[in-house]
Backbone as JSON Lines, residues from 0, in Angstrom:
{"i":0,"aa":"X","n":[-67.01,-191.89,119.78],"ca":[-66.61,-191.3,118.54],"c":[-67.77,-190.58,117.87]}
{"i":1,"aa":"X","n":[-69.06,-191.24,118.29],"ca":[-69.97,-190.71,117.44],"c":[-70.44,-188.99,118.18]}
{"i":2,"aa":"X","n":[-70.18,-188.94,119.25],"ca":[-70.18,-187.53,119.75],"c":[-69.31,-186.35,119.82]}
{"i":3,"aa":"X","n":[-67.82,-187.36,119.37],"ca":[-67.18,-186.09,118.84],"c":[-67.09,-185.72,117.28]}
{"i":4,"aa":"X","n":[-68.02,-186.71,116.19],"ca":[-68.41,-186.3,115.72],"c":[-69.42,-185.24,115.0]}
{"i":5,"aa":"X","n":[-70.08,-185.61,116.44],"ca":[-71.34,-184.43,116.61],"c":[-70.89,-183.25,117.1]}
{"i":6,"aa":"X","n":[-70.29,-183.07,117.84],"ca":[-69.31,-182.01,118.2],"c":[-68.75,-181.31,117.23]}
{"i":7,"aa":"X","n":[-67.62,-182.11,116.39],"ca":[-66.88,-181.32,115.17],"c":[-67.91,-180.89,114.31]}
{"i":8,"aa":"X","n":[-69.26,-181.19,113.85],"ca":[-70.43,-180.94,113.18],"c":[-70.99,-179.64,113.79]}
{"i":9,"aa":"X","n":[-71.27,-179.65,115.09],"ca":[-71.59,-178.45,115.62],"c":[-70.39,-177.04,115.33]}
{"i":10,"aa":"X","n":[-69.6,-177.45,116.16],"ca":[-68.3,-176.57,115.51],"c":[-68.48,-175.92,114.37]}
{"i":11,"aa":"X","n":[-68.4,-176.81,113.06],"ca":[-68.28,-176.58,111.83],"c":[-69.73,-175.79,111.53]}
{"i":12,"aa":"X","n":[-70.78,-175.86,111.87],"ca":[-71.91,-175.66,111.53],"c":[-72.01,-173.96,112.03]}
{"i":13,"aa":"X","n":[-71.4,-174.02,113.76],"ca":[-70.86,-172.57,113.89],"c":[-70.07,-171.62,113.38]}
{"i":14,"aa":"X","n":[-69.24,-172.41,112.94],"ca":[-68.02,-171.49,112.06],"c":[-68.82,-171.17,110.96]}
{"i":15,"aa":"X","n":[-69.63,-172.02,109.95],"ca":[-70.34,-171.29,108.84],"c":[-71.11,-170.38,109.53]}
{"i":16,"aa":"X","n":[-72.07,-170.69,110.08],"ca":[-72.73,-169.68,110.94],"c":[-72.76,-168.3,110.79]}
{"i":17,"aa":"X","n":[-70.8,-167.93,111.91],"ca":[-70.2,-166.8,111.72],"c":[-69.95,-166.41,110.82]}
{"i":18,"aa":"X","n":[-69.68,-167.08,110.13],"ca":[-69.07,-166.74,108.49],"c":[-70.04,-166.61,107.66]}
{"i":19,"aa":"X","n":[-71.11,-166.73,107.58],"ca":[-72.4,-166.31,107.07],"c":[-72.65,-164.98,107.41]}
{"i":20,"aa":"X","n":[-72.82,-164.97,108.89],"ca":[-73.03,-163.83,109.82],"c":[-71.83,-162.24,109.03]}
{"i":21,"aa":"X","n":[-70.64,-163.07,108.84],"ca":[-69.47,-162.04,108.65],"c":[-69.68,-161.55,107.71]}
{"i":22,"aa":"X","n":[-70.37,-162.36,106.69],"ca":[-70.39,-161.67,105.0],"c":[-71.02,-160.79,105.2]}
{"i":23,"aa":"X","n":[-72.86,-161.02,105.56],"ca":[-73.87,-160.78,105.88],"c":[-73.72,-159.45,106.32]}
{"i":24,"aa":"X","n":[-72.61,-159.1,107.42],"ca":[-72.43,-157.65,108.28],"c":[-71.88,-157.0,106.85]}
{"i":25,"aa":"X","n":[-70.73,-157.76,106.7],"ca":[-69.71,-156.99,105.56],"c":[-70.08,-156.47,104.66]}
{"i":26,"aa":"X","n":[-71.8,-157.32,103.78],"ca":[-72.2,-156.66,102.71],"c":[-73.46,-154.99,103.33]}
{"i":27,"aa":"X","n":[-73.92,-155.35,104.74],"ca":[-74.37,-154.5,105.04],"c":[-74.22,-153.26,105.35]}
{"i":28,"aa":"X","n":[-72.6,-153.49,105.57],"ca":[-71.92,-152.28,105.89],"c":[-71.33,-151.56,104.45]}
{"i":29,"aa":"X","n":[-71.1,-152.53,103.51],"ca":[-71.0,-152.11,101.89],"c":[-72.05,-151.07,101.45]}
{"i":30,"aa":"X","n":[-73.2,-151.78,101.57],"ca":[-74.83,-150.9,101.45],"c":[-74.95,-149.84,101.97]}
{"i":31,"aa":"X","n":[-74.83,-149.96,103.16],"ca":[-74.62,-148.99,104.17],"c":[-74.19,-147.26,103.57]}
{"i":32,"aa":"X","n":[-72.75,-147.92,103.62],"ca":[-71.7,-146.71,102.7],"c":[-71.93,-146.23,101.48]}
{"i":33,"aa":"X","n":[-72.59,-147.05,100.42],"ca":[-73.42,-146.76,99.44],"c":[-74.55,-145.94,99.35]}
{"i":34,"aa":"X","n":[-75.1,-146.33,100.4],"ca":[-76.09,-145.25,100.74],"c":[-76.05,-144.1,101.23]}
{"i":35,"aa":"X","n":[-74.93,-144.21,102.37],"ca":[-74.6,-142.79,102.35],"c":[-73.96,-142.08,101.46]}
{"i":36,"aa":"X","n":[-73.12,-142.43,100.91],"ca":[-72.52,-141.49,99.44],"c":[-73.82,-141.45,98.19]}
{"i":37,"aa":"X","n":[-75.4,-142.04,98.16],"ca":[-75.79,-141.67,97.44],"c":[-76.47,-140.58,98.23]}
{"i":38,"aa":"X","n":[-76.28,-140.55,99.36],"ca":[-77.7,-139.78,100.46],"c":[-76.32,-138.38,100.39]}
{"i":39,"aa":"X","n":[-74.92,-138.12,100.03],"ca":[-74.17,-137.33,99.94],"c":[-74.82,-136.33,98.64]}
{"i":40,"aa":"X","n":[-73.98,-137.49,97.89],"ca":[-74.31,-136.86,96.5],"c":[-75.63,-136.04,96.32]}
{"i":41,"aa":"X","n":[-76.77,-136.52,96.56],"ca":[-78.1,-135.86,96.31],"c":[-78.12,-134.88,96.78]}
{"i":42,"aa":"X","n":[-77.89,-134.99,98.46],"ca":[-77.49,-133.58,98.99],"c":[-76.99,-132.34,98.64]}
{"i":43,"aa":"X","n":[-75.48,-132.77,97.95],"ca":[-74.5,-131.72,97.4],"c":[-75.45,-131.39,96.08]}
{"i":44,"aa":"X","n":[-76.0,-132.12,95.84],"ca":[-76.74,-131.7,94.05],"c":[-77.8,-130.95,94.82]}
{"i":45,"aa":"X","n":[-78.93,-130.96,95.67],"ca":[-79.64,-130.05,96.16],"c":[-79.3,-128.96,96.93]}
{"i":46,"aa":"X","n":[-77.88,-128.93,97.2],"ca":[-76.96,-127.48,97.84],"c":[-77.15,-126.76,96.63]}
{"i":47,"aa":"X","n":[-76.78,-127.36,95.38],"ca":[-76.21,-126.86,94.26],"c":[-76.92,-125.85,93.21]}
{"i":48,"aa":"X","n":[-78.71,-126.89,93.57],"ca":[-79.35,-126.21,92.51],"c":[-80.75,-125.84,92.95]}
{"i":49,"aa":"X","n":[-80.4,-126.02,94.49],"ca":[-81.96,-124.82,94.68],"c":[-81.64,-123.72,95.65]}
{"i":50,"aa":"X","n":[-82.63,-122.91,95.84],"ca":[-82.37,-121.74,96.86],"c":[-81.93,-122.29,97.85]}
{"i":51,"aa":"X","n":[-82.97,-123.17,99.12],"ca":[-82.92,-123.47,100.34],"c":[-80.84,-123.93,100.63]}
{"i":52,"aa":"X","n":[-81.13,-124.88,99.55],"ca":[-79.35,-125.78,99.39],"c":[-78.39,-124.75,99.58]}
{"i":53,"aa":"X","n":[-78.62,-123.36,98.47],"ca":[-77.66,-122.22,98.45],"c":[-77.55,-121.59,99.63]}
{"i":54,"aa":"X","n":[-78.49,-121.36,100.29],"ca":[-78.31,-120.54,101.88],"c":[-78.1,-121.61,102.58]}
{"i":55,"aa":"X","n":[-78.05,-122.89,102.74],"ca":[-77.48,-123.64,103.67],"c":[-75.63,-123.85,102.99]}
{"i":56,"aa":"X","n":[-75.67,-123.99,101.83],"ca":[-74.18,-123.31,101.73],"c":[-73.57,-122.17,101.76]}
{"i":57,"aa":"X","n":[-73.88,-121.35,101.55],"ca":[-73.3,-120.0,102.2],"c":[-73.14,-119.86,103.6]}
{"i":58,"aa":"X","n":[-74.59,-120.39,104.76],"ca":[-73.97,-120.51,105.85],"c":[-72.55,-120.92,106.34]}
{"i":59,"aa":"X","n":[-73.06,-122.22,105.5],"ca":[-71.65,-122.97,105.73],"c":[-70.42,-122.92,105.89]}
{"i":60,"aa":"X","n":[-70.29,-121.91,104.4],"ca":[-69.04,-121.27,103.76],"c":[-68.72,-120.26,104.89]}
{"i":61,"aa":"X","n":[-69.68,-119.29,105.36],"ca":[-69.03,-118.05,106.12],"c":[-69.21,-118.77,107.32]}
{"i":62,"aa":"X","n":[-68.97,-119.87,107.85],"ca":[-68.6,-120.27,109.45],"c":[-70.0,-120.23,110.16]}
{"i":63,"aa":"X","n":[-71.12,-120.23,109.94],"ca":[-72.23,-120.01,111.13],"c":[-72.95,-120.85,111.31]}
{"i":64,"aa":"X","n":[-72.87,-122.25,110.63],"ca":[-72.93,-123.22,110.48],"c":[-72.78,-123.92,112.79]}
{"i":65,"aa":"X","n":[-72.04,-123.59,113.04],"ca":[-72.11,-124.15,114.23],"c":[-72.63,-123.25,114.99]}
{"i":66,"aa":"X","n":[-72.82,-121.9,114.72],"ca":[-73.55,-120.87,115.58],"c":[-75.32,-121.47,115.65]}
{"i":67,"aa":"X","n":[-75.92,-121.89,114.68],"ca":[-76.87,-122.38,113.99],"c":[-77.29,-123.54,114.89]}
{"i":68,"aa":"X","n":[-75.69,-124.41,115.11],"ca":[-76.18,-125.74,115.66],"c":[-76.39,-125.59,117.22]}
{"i":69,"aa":"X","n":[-75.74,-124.76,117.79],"ca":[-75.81,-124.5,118.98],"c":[-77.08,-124.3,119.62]}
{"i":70,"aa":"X","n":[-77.69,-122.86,118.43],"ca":[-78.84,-122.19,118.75],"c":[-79.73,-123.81,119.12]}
{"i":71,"aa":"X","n":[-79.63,-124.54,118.08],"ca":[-80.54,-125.88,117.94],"c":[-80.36,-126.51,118.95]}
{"i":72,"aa":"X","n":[-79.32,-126.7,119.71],"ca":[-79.23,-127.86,120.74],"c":[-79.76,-127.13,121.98]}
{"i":73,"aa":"X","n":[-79.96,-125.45,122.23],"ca":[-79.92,-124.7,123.07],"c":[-81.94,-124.99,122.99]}
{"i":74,"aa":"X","n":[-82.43,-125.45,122.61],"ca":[-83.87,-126.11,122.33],"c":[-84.38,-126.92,122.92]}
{"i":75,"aa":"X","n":[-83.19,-127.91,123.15],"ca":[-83.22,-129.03,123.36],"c":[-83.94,-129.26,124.93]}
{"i":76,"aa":"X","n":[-83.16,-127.83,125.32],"ca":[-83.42,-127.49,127.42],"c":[-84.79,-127.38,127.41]}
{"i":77,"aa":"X","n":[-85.77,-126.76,126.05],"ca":[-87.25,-127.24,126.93],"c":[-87.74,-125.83,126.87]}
{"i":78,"aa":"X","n":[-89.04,-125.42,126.93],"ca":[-89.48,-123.7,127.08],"c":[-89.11,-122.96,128.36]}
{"i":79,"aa":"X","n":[-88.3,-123.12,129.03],"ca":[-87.95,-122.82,130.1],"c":[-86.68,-121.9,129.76]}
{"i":80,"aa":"X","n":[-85.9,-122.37,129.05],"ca":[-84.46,-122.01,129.0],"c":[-84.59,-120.43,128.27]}
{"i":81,"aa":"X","n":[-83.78,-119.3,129.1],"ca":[-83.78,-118.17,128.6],"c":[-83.43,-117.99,127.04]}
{"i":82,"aa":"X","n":[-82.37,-118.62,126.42],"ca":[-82.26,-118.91,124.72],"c":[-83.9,-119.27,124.01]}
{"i":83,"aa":"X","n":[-84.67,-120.29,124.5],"ca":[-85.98,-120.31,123.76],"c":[-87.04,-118.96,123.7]}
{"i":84,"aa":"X","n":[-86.84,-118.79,125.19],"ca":[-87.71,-116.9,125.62],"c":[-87.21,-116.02,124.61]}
{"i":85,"aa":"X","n":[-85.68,-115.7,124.08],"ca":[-85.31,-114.36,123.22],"c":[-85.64,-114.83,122.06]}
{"i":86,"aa":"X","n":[-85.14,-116.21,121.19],"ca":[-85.27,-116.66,120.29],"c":[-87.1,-116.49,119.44]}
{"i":87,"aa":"X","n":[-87.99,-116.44,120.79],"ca":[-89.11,-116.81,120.69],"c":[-89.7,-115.21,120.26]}
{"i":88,"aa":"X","n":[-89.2,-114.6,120.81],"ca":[-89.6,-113.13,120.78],"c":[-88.93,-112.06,119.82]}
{"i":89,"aa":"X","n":[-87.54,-112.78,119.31],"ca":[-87.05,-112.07,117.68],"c":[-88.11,-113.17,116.96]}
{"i":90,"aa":"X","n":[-88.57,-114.38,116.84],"ca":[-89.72,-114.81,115.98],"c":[-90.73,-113.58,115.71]}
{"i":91,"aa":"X","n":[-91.56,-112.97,116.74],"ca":[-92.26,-112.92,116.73],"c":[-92.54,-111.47,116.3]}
{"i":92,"aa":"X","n":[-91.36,-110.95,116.32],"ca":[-90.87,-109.56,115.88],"c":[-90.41,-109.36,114.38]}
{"i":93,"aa":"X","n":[-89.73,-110.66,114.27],"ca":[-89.7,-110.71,112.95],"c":[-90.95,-111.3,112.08]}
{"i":94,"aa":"X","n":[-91.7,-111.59,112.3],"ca":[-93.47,-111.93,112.06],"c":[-94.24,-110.6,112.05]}
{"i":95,"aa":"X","n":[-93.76,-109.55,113.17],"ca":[-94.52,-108.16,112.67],"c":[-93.88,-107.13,111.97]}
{"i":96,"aa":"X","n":[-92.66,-107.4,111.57],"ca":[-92.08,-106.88,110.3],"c":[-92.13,-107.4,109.22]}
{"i":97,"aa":"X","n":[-92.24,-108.47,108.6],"ca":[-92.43,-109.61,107.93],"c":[-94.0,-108.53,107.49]}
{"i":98,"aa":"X","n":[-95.41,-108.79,108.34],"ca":[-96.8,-108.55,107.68],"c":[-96.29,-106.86,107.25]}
{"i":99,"aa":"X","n":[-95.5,-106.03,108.28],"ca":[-95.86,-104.72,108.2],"c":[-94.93,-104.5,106.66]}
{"i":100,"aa":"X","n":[-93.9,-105.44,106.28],"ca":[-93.17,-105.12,104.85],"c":[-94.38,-105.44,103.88]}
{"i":101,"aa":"X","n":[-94.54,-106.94,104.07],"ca":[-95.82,-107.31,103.15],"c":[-96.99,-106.03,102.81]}
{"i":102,"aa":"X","n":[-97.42,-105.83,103.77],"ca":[-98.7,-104.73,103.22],"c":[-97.94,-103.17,102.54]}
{"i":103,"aa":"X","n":[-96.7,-102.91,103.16],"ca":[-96.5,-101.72,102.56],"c":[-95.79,-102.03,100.76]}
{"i":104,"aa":"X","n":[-95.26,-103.02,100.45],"ca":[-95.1,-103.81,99.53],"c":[-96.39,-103.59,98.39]}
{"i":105,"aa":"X","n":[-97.46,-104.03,99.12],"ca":[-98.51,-104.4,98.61],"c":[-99.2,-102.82,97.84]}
{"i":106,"aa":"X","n":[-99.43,-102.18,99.28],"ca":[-99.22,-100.54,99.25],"c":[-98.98,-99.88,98.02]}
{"i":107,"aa":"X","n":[-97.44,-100.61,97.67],"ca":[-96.91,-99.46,96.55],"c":[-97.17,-100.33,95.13]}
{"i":108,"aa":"X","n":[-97.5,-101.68,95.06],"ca":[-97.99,-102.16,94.15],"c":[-99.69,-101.89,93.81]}
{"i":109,"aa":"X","n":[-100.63,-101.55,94.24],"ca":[-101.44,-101.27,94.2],"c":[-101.72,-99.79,93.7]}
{"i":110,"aa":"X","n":[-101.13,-98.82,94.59],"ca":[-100.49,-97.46,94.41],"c":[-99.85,-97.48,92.38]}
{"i":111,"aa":"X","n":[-99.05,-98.34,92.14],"ca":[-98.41,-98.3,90.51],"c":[-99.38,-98.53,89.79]}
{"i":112,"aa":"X","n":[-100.43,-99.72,90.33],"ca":[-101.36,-99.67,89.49],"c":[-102.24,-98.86,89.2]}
{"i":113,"aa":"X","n":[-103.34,-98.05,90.54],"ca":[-103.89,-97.31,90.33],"c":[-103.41,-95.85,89.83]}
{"i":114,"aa":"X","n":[-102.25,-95.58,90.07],"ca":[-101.58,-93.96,90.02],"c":[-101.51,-93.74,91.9]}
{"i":115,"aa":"X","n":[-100.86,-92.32,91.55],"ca":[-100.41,-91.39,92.04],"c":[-101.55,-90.79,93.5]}
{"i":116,"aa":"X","n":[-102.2,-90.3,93.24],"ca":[-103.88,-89.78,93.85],"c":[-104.84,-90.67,93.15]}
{"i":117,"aa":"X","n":[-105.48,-90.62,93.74],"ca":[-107.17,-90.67,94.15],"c":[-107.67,-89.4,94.23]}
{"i":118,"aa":"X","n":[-108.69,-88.73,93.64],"ca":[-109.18,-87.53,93.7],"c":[-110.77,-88.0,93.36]}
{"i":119,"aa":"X","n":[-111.16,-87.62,94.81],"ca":[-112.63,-87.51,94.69],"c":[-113.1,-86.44,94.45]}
{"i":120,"aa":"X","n":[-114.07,-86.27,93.62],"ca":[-114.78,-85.0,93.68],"c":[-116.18,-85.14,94.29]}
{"i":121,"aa":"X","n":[-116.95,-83.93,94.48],"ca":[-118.24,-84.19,95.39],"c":[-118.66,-83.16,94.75]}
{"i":122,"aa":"X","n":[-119.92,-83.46,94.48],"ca":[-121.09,-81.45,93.93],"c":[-121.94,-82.14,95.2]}
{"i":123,"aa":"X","n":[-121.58,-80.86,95.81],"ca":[-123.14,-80.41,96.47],"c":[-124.19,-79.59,96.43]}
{"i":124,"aa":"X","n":[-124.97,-80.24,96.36],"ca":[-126.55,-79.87,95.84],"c":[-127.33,-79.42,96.84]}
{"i":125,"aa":"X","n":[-127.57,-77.82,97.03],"ca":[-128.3,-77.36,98.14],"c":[-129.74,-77.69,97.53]}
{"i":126,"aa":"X","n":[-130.99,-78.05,98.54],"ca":[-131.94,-77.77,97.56],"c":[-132.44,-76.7,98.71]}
{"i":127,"aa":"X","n":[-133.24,-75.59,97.98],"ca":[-133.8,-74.5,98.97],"c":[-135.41,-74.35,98.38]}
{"i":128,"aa":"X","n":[-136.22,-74.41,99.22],"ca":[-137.1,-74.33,98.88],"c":[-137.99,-72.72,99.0]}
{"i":129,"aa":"X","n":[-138.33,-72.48,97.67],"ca":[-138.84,-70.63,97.61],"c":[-140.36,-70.79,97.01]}
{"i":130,"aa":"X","n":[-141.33,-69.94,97.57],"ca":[-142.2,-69.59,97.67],"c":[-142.17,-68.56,96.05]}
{"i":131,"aa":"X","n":[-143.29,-68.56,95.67],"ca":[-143.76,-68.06,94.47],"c":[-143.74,-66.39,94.88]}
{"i":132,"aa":"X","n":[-144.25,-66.29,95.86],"ca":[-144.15,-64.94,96.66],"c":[-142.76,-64.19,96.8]}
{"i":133,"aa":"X","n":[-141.93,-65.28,97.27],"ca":[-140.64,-65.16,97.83],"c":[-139.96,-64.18,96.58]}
{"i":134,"aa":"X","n":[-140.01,-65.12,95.42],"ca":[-139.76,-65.05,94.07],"c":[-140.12,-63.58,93.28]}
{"i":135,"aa":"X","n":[-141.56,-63.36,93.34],"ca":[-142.03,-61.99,92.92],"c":[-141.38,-60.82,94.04]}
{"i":136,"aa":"X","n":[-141.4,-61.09,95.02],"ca":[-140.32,-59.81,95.87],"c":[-139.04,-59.58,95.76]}
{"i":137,"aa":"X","n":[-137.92,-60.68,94.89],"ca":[-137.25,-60.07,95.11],"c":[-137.52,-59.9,93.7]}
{"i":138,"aa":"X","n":[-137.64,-60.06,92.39],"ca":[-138.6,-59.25,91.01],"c":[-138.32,-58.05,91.24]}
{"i":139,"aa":"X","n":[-139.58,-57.42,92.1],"ca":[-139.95,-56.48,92.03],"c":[-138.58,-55.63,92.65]}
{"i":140,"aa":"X","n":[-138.43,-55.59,94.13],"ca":[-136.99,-55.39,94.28],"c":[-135.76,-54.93,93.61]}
{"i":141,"aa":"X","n":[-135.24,-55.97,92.74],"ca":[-134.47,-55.43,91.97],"c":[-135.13,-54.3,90.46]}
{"i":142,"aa":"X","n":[-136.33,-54.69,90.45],"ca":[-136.38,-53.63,89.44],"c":[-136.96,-52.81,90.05]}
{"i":143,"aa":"X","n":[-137.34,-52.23,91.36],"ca":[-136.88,-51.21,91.52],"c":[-135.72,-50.47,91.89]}
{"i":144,"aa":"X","n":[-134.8,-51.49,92.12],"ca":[-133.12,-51.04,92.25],"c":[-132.75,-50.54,90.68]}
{"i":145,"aa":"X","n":[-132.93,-51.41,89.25],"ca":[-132.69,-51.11,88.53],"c":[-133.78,-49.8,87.62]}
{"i":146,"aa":"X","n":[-134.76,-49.48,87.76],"ca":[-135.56,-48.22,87.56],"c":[-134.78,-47.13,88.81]}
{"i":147,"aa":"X","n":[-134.41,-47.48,89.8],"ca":[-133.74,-46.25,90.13],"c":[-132.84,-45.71,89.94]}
{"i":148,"aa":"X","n":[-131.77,-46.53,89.77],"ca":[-130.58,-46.35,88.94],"c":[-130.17,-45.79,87.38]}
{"i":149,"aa":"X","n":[-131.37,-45.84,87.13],"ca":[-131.36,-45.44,85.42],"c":[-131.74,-44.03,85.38]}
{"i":150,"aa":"X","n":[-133.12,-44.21,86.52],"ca":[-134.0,-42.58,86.67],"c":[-132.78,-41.48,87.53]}
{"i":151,"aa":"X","n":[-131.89,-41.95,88.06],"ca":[-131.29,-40.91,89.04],"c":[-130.86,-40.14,87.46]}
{"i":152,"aa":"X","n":[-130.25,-40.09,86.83],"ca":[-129.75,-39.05,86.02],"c":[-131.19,-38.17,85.09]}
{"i":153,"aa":"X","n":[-132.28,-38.8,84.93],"ca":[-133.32,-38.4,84.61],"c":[-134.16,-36.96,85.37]}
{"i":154,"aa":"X","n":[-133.47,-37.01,86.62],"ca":[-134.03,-35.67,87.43],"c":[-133.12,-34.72,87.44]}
{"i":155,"aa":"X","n":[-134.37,-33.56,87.43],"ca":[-133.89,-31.86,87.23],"c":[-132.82,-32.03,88.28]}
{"i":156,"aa":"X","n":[-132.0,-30.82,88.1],"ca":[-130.94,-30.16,88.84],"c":[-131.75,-28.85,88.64]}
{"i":157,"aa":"X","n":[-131.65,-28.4,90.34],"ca":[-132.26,-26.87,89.92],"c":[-130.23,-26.15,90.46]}
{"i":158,"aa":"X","n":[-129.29,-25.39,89.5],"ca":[-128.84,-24.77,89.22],"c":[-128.91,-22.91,89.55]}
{"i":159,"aa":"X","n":[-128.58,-22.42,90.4],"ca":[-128.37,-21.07,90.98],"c":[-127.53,-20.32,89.58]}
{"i":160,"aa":"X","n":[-127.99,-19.55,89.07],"ca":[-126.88,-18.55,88.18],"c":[-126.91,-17.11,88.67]}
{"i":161,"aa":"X","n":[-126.21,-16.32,88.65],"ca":[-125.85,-15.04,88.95],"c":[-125.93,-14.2,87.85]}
{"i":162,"aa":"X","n":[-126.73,-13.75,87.55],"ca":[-126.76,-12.63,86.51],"c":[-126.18,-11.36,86.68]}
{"i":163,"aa":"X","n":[-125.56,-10.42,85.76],"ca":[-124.38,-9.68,86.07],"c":[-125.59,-8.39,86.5]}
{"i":164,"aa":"X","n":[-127.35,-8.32,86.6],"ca":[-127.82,-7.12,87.26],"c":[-128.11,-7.57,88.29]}
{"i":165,"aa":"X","n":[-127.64,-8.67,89.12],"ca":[-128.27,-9.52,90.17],"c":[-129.29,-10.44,90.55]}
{"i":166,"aa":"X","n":[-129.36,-9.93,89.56],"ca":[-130.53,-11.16,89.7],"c":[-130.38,-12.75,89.95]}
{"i":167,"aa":"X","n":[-131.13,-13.65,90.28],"ca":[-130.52,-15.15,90.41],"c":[-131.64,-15.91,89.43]}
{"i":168,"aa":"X","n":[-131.05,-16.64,88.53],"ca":[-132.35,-17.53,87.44],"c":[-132.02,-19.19,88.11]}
{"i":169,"aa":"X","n":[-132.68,-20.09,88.03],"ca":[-132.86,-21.18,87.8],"c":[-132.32,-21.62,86.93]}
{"i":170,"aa":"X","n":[-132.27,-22.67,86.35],"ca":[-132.09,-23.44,85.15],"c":[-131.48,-25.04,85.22]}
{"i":171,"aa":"X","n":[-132.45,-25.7,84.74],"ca":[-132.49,-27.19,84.74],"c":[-131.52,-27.51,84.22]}
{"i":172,"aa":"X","n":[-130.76,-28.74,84.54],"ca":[-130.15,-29.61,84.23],"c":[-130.33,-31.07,84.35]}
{"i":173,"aa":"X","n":[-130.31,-31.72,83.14],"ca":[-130.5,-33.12,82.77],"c":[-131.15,-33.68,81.86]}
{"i":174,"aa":"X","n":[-131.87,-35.05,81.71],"ca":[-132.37,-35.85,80.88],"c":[-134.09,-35.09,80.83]}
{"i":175,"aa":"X","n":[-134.23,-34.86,79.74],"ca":[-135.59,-34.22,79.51],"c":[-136.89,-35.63,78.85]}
{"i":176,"aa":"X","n":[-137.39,-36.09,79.43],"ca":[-138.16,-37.25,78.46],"c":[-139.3,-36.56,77.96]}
């Protein structure tokens, strides 16, 4: 008797056991679900009120949402798989459009600030080096260009006249000093 007492003790000791065990799952799986509807909620509130959230809902909304997941699982094959090779190479294309927008961006912000042109100007400065000599020749030079020019009207004209007994006279013409 005293061992099927020990027996029904064991029994009983198992049944709490399980039944410990059962709550134990039951409240974990309570938590569980709790957690995911708070791990929901936060979510939907960060769809709601930041950029990143908004373009992952709009994906959503227009269907590309599984185009997206595909691309992702199509990853999964390893650098080998022709999907990682194209994928890898619109990256990298879109990386040299990406800098080449950036700088022309930059370009026309820089451009608003400074204006329109840039206008350099430059004087150039010959230096020539002249002789004191150099200097008195051409002096003299021009004033004798300008003494000749003044004197040309200063000289006689000798003038032929016909006199009505034939005779032929002379007679000066010009500046008399």
């Amino acid at each position: 008797t005293l061992y099927s007492l020990d027996t029904t003790r064991d029994t009983m000791a198992d049944k709490d056991a399980d039944f410990l065990n059962y709550v134990d799952s039951v409240k974990r799986k309570e938590t569980l679900k709790e957690n995911e509807a708070l791990a929901a909620q936060l979510r939907q509130e960060w769809r709601e009120t930041t950029w990143a959230g908004g373009l992952i809902l709009l994906v959503e909304k227009a269907g590309l949402a599984n185009f997206f997941l595909s691309i992702g699982e199509s990853f999964e094959g390893g650098q080998d798989t022709t999907s990682f090779y194209l994928s890898s190479l619109i990256y990298r294309i879109g990386t040299i459009v990406a800098s080449i927008l950036f700088v022309y961006a930059m370009g026309r912000i820089f451009n608003a600030v400074v204006g329109e042109e840039i206008v350099i100007n430059q004087e150039i400065v010959i230096v020539e080096e002249v002789t004191r000599a150099q200097v008195e020749e051409e002096e003299r030079l021009a004033r004798e260009k300008l003494n000749g020019d003044e004197n040309k009207g200063d000289k006689d004209e000798v003038v032929p006249t016909n006199k009505s007994d034939g005779t032929t006279k002379t007679r000066r013409r010009g500046k008399r000093s």
